[in-house]
Amino acid sequence: MPKVRITLHDRSNHESIAGLRDGRLHLAFLPRLLKASELRDLHFEELTRERICLVVSPDYPLARRRVVKLADAACEPFIGLTKEEYPEFHDYLAVFFHSVKQKPRIVEEHDSMSGVIASVEAGTGVSLATEAFSHAFGHRVKLLRLTPEPKPIVIGIAAPKRRLSPAAEKFWQCAKEAASKK
């Protein structure tokens, strides 16, 4: 669509939802949130499901494994996103590790996934990410499967329930097509 400008933002889920509600954003890619009520006044459509993996430095002792037990992962120092800006990261962490006795200990927090990955790459600790991150960070980190495997995260596209502009509608359809080819 000529003359359509797209601006991408890296925001927390809560910031994205607020932007959709107040009109600053037309669309947002979001995980299906743990509290379904947070999406109550938005239209949400699933695009894909992403496997959750343990992220480690290629030199980290666990990196030689293909699969890591959830209980073993919980014993490692964790690098996470800041609780103030990304409370959903901490919510997901609690859900993923609910079945193990020892809960993850967060030793460092960052305000972006780039910061988390840089810290993991430096060997400071481990983190969690979806399999899709393997493409974003190449050989800087290694993604390992967990057992028992946490339920995948549903990733979707969201918009206010009002009628979308033609450009936003076209973007929505293109996102669905791209996700279906995955």
mmCIF file of C-alpha atoms in Angstrom:
data_model
loop_
_atom_site.group_PDB
_atom_site.id
_atom_site.type_symbol
_atom_site.label_atom_id
_atom_site.label_comp_id
_atom_site.label_asym_id
_atom_site.label_seq_id
_atom_site.Cartn_x
_atom_site.Cartn_y
_atom_site.Cartn_z
ATOM 1 C CA MET A 1 0.000 0.000 0.000
ATOM 2 C CA PRO A 2 1.826 3.115 -1.196
ATOM 3 C CA LYS A 3 2.217 6.043 1.186
ATOM 4 C CA VAL A 4 1.468 3.894 4.250
ATOM 5 C CA ARG A 5 3.979 4.389 7.023
ATOM 6 C CA ILE A 6 4.608 1.634 9.545
ATOM 7 C CA THR A 7 6.350 2.363 12.813
ATOM 8 C CA LEU A 8 7.459 -0.561 14.961
ATOM 9 C CA HIS A 9 7.725 -0.245 18.744
ATOM 10 C CA ASP A 10 9.324 -2.539 21.319
ATOM 11 C CA ARG A 11 6.916 -2.232 24.244
ATOM 12 C CA SER A 12 5.714 -4.319 27.118
ATOM 13 C CA ASN A 13 2.372 -6.053 26.693
ATOM 14 C CA HIS A 14 0.754 -3.594 29.079
ATOM 15 C CA GLU A 15 2.096 -0.601 27.123
ATOM 16 C CA SER A 16 0.891 -2.144 23.860
ATOM 17 C CA ILE A 17 -2.585 -2.763 25.243
ATOM 18 C CA ALA A 18 -2.770 0.792 26.585
ATOM 19 C CA GLY A 19 -1.667 2.085 23.154
ATOM 20 C CA LEU A 20 -4.412 0.090 21.432
ATOM 21 C CA ARG A 21 -7.035 1.378 23.852
ATOM 22 C CA ASP A 22 -6.064 5.046 23.645
ATOM 23 C CA GLY A 23 -5.529 5.066 19.879
ATOM 24 C CA ARG A 24 -1.733 5.493 19.813
ATOM 25 C CA LEU A 25 -1.434 2.027 18.212
ATOM 26 C CA HIS A 26 -3.571 0.454 15.512
ATOM 27 C CA LEU A 27 -2.296 -3.125 15.907
ATOM 28 C CA ALA A 28 -0.026 -5.067 18.253
ATOM 29 C CA PHE A 29 1.583 -8.475 18.303
ATOM 30 C CA LEU A 30 0.971 -9.954 21.746
ATOM 31 C CA PRO A 31 1.108 -13.259 23.549
ATOM 32 C CA ARG A 32 -2.249 -14.465 24.803
ATOM 33 C CA LEU A 33 -2.003 -13.089 28.294
ATOM 34 C CA LEU A 34 -2.414 -15.151 31.429
ATOM 35 C CA LYS A 35 -5.338 -12.974 32.475
ATOM 36 C CA ALA A 36 -7.798 -13.151 29.575
ATOM 37 C CA SER A 37 -9.669 -10.159 31.013
ATOM 38 C CA GLU A 38 -6.755 -7.937 29.932
ATOM 39 C CA LEU A 39 -7.878 -8.401 26.310
ATOM 40 C CA ARG A 40 -11.607 -7.972 27.049
ATOM 41 C CA ASP A 41 -12.201 -4.920 24.831
ATOM 42 C CA LEU A 42 -9.784 -5.906 22.065
ATOM 43 C CA HIS A 43 -10.026 -8.190 19.075
ATOM 44 C CA PHE A 44 -7.307 -10.895 19.338
ATOM 45 C CA GLU A 45 -6.514 -13.563 16.772
ATOM 46 C CA GLU A 46 -3.979 -16.350 17.245
ATOM 47 C CA LEU A 47 -1.186 -16.379 14.678
ATOM 48 C CA THR A 48 1.180 -19.033 16.030
ATOM 49 C CA ARG A 49 2.263 -21.034 19.067
ATOM 50 C CA GLU A 50 5.854 -20.803 20.185
ATOM 51 C CA ARG A 51 7.835 -23.382 22.164
ATOM 52 C CA ILE A 52 9.513 -22.054 25.307
ATOM 53 C CA CYS A 53 13.243 -22.811 25.523
ATOM 54 C CA LEU A 54 16.051 -22.241 27.971
ATOM 55 C CA VAL A 55 18.543 -19.700 26.604
ATOM 56 C CA VAL A 56 22.220 -20.232 27.460
ATOM 57 C CA SER A 57 25.604 -19.028 26.273
ATOM 58 C CA PRO A 58 27.295 -21.484 23.873
ATOM 59 C CA ASP A 59 30.024 -21.830 26.554
ATOM 60 C CA TYR A 60 27.601 -22.353 29.464
ATOM 61 C CA PRO A 61 27.903 -25.783 31.169
ATOM 62 C CA LEU A 62 24.327 -26.748 30.178
ATOM 63 C CA ALA A 63 24.985 -25.897 26.517
ATOM 64 C CA ARG A 64 26.261 -29.420 25.834
ATOM 65 C CA ARG A 65 22.802 -30.791 26.565
ATOM 66 C CA ARG A 66 19.985 -31.010 24.041
ATOM 67 C CA VAL A 67 17.287 -31.098 26.725
ATOM 68 C CA VAL A 68 17.315 -29.674 30.257
ATOM 69 C CA LYS A 69 15.037 -30.769 33.066
ATOM 70 C CA LEU A 70 12.854 -27.941 34.346
ATOM 71 C CA ALA A 71 14.090 -28.651 37.886
ATOM 72 C CA ASP A 72 17.727 -28.307 36.729
ATOM 73 C CA ALA A 73 16.952 -25.059 34.897
ATOM 74 C CA ALA A 74 15.344 -23.625 38.048
ATOM 75 C CA CYS A 75 18.659 -24.017 39.910
ATOM 76 C CA GLU A 76 20.503 -21.733 37.473
ATOM 77 C CA PRO A 77 20.885 -17.941 37.916
ATOM 78 C CA PHE A 78 18.201 -16.298 35.769
ATOM 79 C CA ILE A 79 18.406 -13.147 33.704
ATOM 80 C CA GLY A 80 15.020 -11.500 33.194
ATOM 81 C CA LEU A 81 13.127 -8.444 32.129
ATOM 82 C CA THR A 82 12.389 -5.733 34.693
ATOM 83 C CA LYS A 83 9.316 -6.446 36.776
ATOM 84 C CA GLU A 84 8.180 -2.818 36.568
ATOM 85 C CA GLU A 85 8.131 -2.726 32.762
ATOM 86 C CA TYR A 86 7.502 -6.401 31.945
ATOM 87 C CA PRO A 87 5.478 -7.967 34.785
ATOM 88 C CA GLU A 88 4.240 -10.612 32.350
ATOM 89 C CA PHE A 89 7.765 -12.099 32.144
ATOM 90 C CA HIS A 90 7.625 -12.814 35.873
ATOM 91 C CA ASP A 91 4.055 -14.147 35.582
ATOM 92 C CA TYR A 92 5.102 -16.575 32.853
ATOM 93 C CA LEU A 93 8.174 -17.621 34.847
ATOM 94 C CA ALA A 94 5.920 -18.528 37.788
ATOM 95 C CA VAL A 95 3.595 -20.522 35.527
ATOM 96 C CA PHE A 96 6.393 -22.409 33.758
ATOM 97 C CA PHE A 97 8.093 -23.405 37.022
ATOM 98 C CA HIS A 98 4.982 -24.044 39.117
ATOM 99 C CA SER A 99 5.600 -27.811 39.117
ATOM 100 C CA VAL A 100 9.149 -27.696 40.513
ATOM 101 C CA LYS A 101 10.119 -27.214 44.126
ATOM 102 C CA GLN A 102 12.918 -24.696 43.629
ATOM 103 C CA LYS A 103 11.850 -21.522 41.876
ATOM 104 C CA PRO A 104 14.204 -19.566 39.582
ATOM 105 C CA ARG A 105 16.349 -16.904 41.230
ATOM 106 C CA ILE A 106 16.636 -13.752 39.132
ATOM 107 C CA VAL A 107 20.126 -12.303 39.432
ATOM 108 C CA GLU A 108 19.820 -9.569 36.814
ATOM 109 C CA GLU A 109 17.012 -7.653 35.111
ATOM 110 C CA HIS A 110 17.066 -5.693 31.848
ATOM 111 C CA ASP A 111 14.660 -3.340 30.108
ATOM 112 C CA SER A 112 14.897 -5.167 26.766
ATOM 113 C CA MET A 113 15.348 -8.664 25.418
ATOM 114 C CA SER A 114 18.559 -7.448 23.758
ATOM 115 C CA GLY A 115 19.978 -6.694 27.205
ATOM 116 C CA VAL A 116 18.880 -10.090 28.512
ATOM 117 C CA ILE A 117 20.520 -11.880 25.589
ATOM 118 C CA ALA A 118 23.752 -9.870 25.957
ATOM 119 C CA SER A 119 23.931 -10.884 29.618
ATOM 120 C CA VAL A 120 23.192 -14.541 28.822
ATOM 121 C CA GLU A 121 25.822 -14.419 26.062
ATOM 122 C CA ALA A 122 28.337 -13.146 28.632
ATOM 123 C CA GLY A 123 27.621 -16.232 30.763
ATOM 124 C CA THR A 124 25.985 -14.401 33.675
ATOM 125 C CA GLY A 125 23.051 -16.805 33.737
ATOM 126 C CA VAL A 126 20.206 -18.276 31.717
ATOM 127 C CA SER A 127 16.829 -17.057 30.547
ATOM 128 C CA LEU A 128 13.710 -18.166 28.721
ATOM 129 C CA ALA A 129 12.634 -17.251 25.219
ATOM 130 C CA THR A 130 10.524 -18.639 22.443
ATOM 131 C CA GLU A 131 12.069 -20.679 19.669
ATOM 132 C CA ALA A 132 11.583 -17.708 17.338
ATOM 133 C CA PHE A 133 14.469 -15.960 19.111
ATOM 134 C CA SER A 134 16.917 -18.461 17.624
ATOM 135 C CA HIS A 135 16.677 -16.519 14.354
ATOM 136 C CA ALA A 136 17.151 -13.137 15.994
ATOM 137 C CA PHE A 137 20.333 -13.906 17.911
ATOM 138 C CA GLY A 138 22.032 -16.480 15.688
ATOM 139 C CA HIS A 139 24.965 -18.266 17.290
ATOM 140 C CA ARG A 140 25.325 -15.765 20.145
ATOM 141 C CA VAL A 141 23.182 -18.007 22.364
ATOM 142 C CA LYS A 142 21.862 -21.545 22.316
ATOM 143 C CA LEU A 143 18.227 -22.517 22.874
ATOM 144 C CA LEU A 144 17.619 -25.778 24.718
ATOM 145 C CA ARG A 145 14.393 -27.733 25.046
ATOM 146 C CA LEU A 146 12.900 -28.143 28.500
ATOM 147 C CA THR A 147 11.360 -31.247 30.036
ATOM 148 C CA PRO A 148 8.630 -31.478 30.982
ATOM 149 C CA GLU A 149 7.971 -29.069 28.175
ATOM 150 C CA PRO A 150 5.988 -25.960 29.180
ATOM 151 C CA LYS A 151 2.852 -25.261 27.187
ATOM 152 C CA PRO A 152 3.663 -23.156 24.140
ATOM 153 C CA ILE A 153 2.890 -19.457 24.217
ATOM 154 C CA VAL A 154 0.148 -18.333 21.860
ATOM 155 C CA ILE A 155 1.231 -15.287 19.858
ATOM 156 C CA GLY A 156 -1.436 -13.253 18.139
ATOM 157 C CA ILE A 157 -2.353 -9.938 16.676
ATOM 158 C CA ALA A 158 -4.633 -7.529 18.523
ATOM 159 C CA ALA A 159 -6.593 -4.403 17.675
ATOM 160 C CA PRO A 160 -9.369 -2.311 19.161
ATOM 161 C CA LYS A 161 -12.805 -3.767 18.429
ATOM 162 C CA ARG A 162 -13.690 -0.796 16.240
ATOM 163 C CA ARG A 163 -13.397 -1.051 12.452
ATOM 164 C CA LEU A 164 -9.809 -1.126 11.187
ATOM 165 C CA SER A 165 -8.470 1.248 8.561
ATOM 166 C CA PRO A 166 -7.854 -0.365 5.144
ATOM 167 C CA ALA A 167 -4.079 -0.282 5.774
ATOM 168 C CA ALA A 168 -4.424 -1.907 9.207
ATOM 169 C CA GLU A 169 -6.800 -4.520 7.792
ATOM 170 C CA LYS A 170 -4.296 -5.326 5.013
ATOM 171 C CA PHE A 171 -1.453 -5.593 7.572
ATOM 172 C CA TRP A 172 -3.625 -7.934 9.716
ATOM 173 C CA GLN A 173 -4.258 -10.176 6.693
ATOM 174 C CA CYS A 174 -0.575 -10.176 5.701
ATOM 175 C CA ALA A 175 0.401 -11.149 9.277
ATOM 176 C CA LYS A 176 -2.054 -14.075 9.154
ATOM 177 C CA GLU A 177 -0.687 -15.213 5.778
ATOM 178 C CA ALA A 178 2.927 -14.981 6.953
ATOM 179 C CA ALA A 179 2.132 -16.928 10.140
ATOM 180 C CA SER A 180 0.327 -19.649 8.197
ATOM 181 C CA LYS A 181 3.470 -20.264 6.103
ATOM 182 C CA LYS A 182 5.610 -20.858 9.163
#
